[in-house]
Tab-separated table of C-alpha atoms in Angstrom:
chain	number	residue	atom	x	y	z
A	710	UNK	CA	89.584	82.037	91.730
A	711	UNK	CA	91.627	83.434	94.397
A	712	UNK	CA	90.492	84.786	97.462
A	713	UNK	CA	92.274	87.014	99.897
A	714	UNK	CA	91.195	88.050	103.406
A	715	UNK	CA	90.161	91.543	103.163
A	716	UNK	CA	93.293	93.345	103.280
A	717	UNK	CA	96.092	91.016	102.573
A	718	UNK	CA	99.319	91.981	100.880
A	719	UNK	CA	101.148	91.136	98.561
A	720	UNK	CA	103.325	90.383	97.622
A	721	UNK	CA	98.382	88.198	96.251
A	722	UNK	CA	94.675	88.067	95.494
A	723	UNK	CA	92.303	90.310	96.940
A	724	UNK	CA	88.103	89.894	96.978
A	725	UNK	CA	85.862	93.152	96.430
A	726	UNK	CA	87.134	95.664	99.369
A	727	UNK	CA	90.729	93.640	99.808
A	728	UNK	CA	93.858	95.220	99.231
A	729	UNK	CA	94.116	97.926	98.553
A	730	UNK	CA	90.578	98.651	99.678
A	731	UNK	CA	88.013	99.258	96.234
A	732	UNK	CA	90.701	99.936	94.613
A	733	UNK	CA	91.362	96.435	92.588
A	734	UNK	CA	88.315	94.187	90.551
A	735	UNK	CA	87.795	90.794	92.455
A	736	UNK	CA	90.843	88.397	92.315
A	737	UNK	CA	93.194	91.590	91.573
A	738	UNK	CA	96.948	91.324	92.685
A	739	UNK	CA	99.794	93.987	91.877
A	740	UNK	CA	104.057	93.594	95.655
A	741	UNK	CA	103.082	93.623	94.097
A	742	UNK	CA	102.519	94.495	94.953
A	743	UNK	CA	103.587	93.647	97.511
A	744	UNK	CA	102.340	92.777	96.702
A	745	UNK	CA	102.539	90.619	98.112
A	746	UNK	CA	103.687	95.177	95.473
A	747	UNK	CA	101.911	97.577	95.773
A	748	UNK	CA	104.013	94.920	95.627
A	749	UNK	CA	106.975	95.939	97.379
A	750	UNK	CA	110.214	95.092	96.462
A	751	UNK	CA	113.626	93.847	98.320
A	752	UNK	CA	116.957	93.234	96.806
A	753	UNK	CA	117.318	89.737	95.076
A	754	UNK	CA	120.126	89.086	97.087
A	755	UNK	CA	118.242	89.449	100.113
A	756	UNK	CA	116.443	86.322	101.893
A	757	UNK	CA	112.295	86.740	101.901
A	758	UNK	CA	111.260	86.105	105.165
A	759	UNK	CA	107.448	84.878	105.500
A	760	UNK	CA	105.232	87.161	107.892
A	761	UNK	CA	101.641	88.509	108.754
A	762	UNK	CA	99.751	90.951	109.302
A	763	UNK	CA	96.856	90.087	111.670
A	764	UNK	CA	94.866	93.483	111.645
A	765	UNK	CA	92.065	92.228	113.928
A	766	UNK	CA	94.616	91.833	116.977
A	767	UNK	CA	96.344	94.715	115.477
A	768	UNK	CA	99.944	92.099	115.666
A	769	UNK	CA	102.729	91.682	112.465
A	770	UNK	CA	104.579	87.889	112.659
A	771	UNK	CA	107.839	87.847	111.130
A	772	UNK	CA	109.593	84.335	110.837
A	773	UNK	CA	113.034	85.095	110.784
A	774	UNK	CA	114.487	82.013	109.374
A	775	UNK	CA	111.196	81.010	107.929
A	776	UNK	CA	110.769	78.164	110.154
A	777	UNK	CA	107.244	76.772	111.708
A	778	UNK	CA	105.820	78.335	114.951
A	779	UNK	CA	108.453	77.461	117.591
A	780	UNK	CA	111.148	76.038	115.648
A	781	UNK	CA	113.517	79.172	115.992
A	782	UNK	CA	111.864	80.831	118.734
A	783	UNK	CA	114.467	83.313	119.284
A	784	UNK	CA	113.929	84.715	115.097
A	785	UNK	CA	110.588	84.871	115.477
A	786	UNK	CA	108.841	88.037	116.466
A	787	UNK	CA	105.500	89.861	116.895
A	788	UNK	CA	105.141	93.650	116.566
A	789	UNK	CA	102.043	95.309	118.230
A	790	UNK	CA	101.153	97.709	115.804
A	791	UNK	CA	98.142	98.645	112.921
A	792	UNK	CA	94.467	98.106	113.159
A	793	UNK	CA	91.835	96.930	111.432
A	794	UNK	CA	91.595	98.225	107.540
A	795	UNK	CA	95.114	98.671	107.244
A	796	UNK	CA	97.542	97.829	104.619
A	797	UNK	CA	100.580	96.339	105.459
A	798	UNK	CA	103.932	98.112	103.071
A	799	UNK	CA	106.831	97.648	104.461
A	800	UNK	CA	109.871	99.260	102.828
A	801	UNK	CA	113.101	101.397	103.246
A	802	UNK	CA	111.308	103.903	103.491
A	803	UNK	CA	114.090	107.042	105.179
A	804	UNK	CA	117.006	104.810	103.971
A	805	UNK	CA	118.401	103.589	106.852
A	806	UNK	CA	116.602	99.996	106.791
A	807	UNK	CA	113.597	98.125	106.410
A	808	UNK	CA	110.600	99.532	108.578
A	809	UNK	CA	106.953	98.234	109.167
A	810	UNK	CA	104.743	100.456	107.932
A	811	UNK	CA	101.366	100.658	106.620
A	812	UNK	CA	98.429	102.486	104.517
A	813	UNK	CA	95.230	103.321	106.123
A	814	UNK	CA	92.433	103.933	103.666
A	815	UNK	CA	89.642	105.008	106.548
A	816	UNK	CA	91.664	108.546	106.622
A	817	UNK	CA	94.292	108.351	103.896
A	818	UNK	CA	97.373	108.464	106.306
A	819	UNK	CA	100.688	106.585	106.612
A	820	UNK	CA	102.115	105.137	109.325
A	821	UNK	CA	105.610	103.871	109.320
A	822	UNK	CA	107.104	102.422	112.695
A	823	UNK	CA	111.001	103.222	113.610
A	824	UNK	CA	113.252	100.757	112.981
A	825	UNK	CA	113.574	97.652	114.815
A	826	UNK	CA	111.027	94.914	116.587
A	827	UNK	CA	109.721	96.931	119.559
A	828	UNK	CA	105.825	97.916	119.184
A	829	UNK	CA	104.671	101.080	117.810
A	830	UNK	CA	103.885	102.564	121.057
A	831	UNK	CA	107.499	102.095	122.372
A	832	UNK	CA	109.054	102.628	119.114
A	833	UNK	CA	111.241	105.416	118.737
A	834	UNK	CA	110.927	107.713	115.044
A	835	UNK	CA	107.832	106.519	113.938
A	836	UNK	CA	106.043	108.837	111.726
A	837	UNK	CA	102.930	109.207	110.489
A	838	UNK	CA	101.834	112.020	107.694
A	839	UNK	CA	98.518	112.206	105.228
A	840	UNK	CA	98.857	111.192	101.796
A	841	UNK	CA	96.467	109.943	99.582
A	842	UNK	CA	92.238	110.336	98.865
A	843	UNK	CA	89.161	107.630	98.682
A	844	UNK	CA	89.493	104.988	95.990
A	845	UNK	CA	93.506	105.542	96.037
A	846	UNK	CA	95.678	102.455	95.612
A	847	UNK	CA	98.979	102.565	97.217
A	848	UNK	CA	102.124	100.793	95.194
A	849	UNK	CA	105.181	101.861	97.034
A	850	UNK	CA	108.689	100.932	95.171
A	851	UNK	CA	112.470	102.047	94.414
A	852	UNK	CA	111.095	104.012	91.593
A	853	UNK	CA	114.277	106.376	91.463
A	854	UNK	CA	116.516	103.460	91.750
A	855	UNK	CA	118.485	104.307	94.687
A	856	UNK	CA	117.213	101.604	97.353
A	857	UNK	CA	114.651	103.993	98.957
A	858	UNK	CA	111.580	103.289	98.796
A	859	UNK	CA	108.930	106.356	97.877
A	860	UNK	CA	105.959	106.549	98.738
A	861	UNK	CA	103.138	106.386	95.841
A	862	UNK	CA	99.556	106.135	95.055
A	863	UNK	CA	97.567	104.953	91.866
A	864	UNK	CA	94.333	107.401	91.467
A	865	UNK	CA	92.679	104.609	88.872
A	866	UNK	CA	89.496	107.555	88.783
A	867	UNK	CA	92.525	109.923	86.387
A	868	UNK	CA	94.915	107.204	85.778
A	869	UNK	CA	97.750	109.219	87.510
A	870	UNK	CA	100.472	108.005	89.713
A	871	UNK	CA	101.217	109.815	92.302
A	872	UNK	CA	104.891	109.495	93.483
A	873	UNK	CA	106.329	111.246	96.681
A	874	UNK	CA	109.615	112.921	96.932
A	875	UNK	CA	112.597	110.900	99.152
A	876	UNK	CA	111.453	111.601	102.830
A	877	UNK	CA	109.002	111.446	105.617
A	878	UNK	CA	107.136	114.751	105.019
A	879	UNK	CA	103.420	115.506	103.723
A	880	UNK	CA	103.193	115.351	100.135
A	881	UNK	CA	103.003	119.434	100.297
A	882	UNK	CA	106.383	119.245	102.047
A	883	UNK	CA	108.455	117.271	99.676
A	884	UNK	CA	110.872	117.836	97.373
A	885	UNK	CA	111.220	116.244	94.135
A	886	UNK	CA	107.287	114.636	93.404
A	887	UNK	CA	106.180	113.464	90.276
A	888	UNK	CA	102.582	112.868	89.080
A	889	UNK	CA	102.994	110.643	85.869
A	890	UNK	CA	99.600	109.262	84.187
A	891	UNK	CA	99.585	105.779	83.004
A	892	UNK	CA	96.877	103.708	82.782
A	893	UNK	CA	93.061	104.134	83.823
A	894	UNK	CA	89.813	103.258	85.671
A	895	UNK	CA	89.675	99.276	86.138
A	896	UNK	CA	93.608	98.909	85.309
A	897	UNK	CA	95.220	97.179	88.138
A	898	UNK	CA	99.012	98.996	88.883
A	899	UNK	CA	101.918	96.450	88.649
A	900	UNK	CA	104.963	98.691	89.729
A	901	UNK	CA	108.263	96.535	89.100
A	902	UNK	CA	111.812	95.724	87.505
A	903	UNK	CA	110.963	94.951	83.882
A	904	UNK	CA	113.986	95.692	82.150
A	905	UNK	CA	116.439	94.909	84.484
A	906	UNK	CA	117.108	99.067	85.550
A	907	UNK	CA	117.563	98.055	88.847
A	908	UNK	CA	114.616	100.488	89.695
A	909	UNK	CA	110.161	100.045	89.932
A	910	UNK	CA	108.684	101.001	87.056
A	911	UNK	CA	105.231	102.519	86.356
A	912	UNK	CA	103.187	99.655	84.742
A	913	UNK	CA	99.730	98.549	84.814
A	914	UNK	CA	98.075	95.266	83.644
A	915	UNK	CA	94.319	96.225	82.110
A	916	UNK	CA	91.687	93.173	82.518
A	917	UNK	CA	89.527	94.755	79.864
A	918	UNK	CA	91.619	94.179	76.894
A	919	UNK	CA	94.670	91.405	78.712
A	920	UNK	CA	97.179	93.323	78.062
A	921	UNK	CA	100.262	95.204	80.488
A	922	UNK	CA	100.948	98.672	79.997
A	923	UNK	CA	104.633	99.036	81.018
A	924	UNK	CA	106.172	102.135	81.177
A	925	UNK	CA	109.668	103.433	80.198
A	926	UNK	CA	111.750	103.979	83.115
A	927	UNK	CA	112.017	107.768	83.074
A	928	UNK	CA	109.444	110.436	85.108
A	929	UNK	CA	107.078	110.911	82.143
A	930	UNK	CA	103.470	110.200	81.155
A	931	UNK	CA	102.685	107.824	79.276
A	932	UNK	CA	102.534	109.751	75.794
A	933	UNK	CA	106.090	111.360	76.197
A	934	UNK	CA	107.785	108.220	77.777
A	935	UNK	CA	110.792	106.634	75.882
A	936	UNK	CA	110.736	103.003	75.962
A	937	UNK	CA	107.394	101.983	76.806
A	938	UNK	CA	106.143	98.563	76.218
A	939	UNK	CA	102.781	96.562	75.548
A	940	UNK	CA	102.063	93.144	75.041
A	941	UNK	CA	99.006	91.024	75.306
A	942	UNK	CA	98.419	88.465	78.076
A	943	UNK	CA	95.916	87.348	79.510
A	944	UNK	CA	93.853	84.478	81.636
A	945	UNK	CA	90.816	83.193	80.209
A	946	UNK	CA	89.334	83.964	83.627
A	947	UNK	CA	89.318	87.415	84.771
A	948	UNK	CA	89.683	86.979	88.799
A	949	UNK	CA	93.004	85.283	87.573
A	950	UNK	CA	95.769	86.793	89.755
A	951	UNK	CA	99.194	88.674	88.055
A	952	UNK	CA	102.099	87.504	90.386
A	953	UNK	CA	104.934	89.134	88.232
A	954	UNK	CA	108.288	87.680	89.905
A	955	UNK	CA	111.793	87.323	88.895
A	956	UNK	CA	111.445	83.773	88.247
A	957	UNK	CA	114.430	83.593	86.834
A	958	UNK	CA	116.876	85.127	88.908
A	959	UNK	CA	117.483	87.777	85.438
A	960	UNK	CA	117.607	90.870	87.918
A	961	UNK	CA	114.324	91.531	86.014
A	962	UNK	CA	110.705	90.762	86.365
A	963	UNK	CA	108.551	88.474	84.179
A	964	UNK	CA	104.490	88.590	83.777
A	965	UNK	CA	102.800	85.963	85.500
A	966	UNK	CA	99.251	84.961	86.384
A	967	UNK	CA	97.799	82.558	89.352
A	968	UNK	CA	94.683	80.310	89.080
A	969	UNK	CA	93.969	78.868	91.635
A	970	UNK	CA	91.074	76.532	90.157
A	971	UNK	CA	93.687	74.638	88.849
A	972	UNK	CA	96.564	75.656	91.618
A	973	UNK	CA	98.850	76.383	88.335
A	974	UNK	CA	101.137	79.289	88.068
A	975	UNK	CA	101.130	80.563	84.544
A	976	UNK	CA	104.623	82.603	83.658
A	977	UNK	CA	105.687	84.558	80.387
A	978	UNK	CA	108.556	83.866	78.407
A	979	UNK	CA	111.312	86.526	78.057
A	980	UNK	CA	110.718	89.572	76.080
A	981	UNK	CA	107.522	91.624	75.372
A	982	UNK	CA	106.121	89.671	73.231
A	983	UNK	CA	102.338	88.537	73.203
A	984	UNK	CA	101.733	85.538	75.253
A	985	UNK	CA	100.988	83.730	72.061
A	986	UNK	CA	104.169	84.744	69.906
A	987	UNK	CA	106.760	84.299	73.358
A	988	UNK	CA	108.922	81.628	73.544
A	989	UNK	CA	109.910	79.649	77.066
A	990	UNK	CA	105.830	79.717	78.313
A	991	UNK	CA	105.590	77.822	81.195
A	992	UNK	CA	102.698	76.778	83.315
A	993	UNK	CA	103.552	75.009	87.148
A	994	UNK	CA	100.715	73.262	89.439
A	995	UNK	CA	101.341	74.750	93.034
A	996	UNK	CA	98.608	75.070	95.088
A	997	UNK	CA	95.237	74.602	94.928
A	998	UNK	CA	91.759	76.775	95.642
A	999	UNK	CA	91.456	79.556	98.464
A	1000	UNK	CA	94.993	79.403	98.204
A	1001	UNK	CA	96.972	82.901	98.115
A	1002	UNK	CA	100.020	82.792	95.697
A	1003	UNK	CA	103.027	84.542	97.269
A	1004	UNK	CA	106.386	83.957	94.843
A	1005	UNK	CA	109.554	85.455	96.357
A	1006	UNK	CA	112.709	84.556	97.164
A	1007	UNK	CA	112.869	82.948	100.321
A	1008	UNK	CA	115.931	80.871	99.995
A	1009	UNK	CA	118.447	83.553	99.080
A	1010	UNK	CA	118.892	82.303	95.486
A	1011	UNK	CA	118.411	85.535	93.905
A	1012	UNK	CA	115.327	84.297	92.501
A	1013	UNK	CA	111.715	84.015	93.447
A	1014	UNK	CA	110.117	80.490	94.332
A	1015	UNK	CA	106.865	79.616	93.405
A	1016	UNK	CA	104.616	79.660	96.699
A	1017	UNK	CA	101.635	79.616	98.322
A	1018	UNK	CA	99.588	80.511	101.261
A	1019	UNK	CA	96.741	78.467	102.357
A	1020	UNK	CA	94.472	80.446	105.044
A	1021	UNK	CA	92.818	77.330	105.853
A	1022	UNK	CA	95.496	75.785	107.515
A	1023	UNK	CA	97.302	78.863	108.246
A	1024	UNK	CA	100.350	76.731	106.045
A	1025	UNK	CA	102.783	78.340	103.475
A	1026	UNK	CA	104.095	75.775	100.776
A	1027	UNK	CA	106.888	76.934	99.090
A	1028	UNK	CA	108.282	74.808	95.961
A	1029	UNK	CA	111.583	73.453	95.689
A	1030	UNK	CA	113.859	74.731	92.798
A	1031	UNK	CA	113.216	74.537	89.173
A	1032	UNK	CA	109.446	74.934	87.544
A	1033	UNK	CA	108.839	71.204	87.736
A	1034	UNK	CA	104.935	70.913	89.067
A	1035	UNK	CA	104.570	70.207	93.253
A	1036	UNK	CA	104.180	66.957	93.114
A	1037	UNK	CA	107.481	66.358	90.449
A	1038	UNK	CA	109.743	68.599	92.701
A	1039	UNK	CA	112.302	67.821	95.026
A	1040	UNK	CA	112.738	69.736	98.118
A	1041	UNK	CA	109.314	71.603	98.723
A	1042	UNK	CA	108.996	73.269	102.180
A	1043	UNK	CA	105.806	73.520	103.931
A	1044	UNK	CA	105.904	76.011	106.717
A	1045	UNK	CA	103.022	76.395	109.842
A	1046	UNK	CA	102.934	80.239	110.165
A	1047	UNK	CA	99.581	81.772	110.677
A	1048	UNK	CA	97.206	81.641	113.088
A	1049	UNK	CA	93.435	82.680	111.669
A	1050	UNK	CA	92.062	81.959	108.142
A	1051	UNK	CA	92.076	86.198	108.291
A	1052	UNK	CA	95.949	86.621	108.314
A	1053	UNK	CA	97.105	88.513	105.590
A	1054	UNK	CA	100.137	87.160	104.514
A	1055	UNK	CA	103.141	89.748	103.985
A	1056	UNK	CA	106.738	88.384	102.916
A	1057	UNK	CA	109.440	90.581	102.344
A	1058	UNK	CA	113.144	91.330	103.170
A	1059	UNK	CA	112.636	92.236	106.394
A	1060	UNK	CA	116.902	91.612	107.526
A	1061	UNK	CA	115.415	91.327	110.906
């Protein structure tokens, strides 16, 4: 089964208390979450770059041109900033870039840092507002579909999503909120690009019964919503981790599972059709136990590679091209960026 250090993002896998804290079952993974959502999302034209969050020294590495500690000194940098507990989300959040940012659970606040490298404390236009209560999962994405990112929260306790309107006010203070119920206690939220709308959509993946609960792409609930779709799929084991990724470079997202007993990446065919009735199944050995999967698109290919993070070497192996299986594929990268087991591993579009 996977296991994530208590906190990491996505983009992954996260043990009893990871990210978001409570809030998923053992092994649970939305970026997607990022979320590596919560998994949050960047433009498929945009490069991944691979970063962490190290919340014990309270420092975010970003590898600029995803090269090994010292390699490209000059696109590498660390940004003093968080604490301990905190969930790394970063995201265009006012629409003028990409910003670090992050969830704390202890009081339910958000903190996102101006834009730019320098540390929070010398930062200019950081912000930092209350949103959220105890037990709340947060799953940030482009739900509107204009390349802001809002700011949301899954309350799993009434199965409502929570979805703030454009801006950096308090929830009170904005314009334009929704609160849209889909899904339940136990569900684990999967926000994404299903369909190709070019915007996240509300969708849950429910461990209980293997199936994903994906929503239409309009404002509401479940029970009113136009275009919703179900299908069932599911891993034999439950602490199995959903890695939905464009695999495929469709402009769309396909469901997808990690187990990383077997280090095999286990990805849908196209449509929403059971697992069982889909054609174009495909199943890819990357990686191997304690790993963390992190698929995105690190190469600029408008698609997301197959990838892992291995806190025991502080090593990210990222497969070459093509769904061949590690050790049948040309071109795999293995990158030295990480320095404790505890780093929580955060790619994203960062355009640094």
């Amino acid at each position: 089964m996977a296991h994530f250090p208590p906190g990491a993002y996505p983009p992954g896998a996260f043990p009893p208390g990871g990210f978001p804290p409570g809030g998923f079952p053992p092994g649970a993974y939305p970026p997607g979450a990022y979320p590596p959502g919560a998994y949050p999302q960047h433009p498929p034209v945009k490069r991944a770059q691979i970063a962490y969050f190290d919340d014990t020294k309270s420092e975010w590495w970003v590898s600029g041109d995803n090269k090994s500690f010292g390699e490209a000194p000059t696109r590498q940098f660390t940004v003093s900033i968080g604490k301990k507990g905190d969930i790394p989300l970063p995201g265009n959040y006012a629409g003028d870039g990409i910003r670090l940012a992050f969830y704390r659970p202890s009081d339910n606040t958000w903190h996102v840092k101006g834009l730019g490298t320098a540390d929070w404390d010398n930062s200019a236009g950081n912000v930092t507002f209350k949103f959220g209560q105890k037990d709340d999962i947060p799953v940030p994405g482009d739900y509107a579909g204009d390349g802001i990112t809002r700011f949301a929260l899954f309350r799993p306790a009434e199965g409502n999503w929570y979805i703030k309107g454009p801006g950096l006010n308090d929830w009170e203070k904005s314009q334009g909120n929704y609160v849209i119920q889909t899904g339940g206690k136990g569900d684990i939220p999967l926000p994404a690009d299903y369909v190709g709308a070019r915007k996240t959509q509300v969708a849950v993946y429910r461990p209980s019964s293997k199936q994903w609960f994906i929503k239409g792409p309009d404002n509401f609930n479940w029970n009113t919503s136009q275009g919703n779709q179900e299908f069932k799929f599911g891993p034999k084991d439950p602490k199995d981790v959903p890695v939905p990724a464009d695999y495929f470079g469709e402009g769309k997202v396909r469901a997808a599972f990690y187990d990383d007993d077997k280090g095999v990446f286990t990805i849908k065919g196209a449509g929403f059709a059971n697992y069982d009735d889909s054609q174009g199944n495909l199943a890819i050995q990357t990686g191997g136990k304690g790993d963390i999967p992190v698929p995105a698109d690190y190469f600029g290919e408008g698609k997301a590679r197959i990838a892992v993070y291995r806190p025991s070497q502080q090593t990210w192996y990222i497969k070459g091209p093509g769904f061949a299986d590690w050790n049948g594929s040309p071109n795999n990268a293995s990158i030295k960026w990480g320095k404790s087991a505890t780093d929580k591993p955060v790619p994203y579009a960062y355009f640094f």
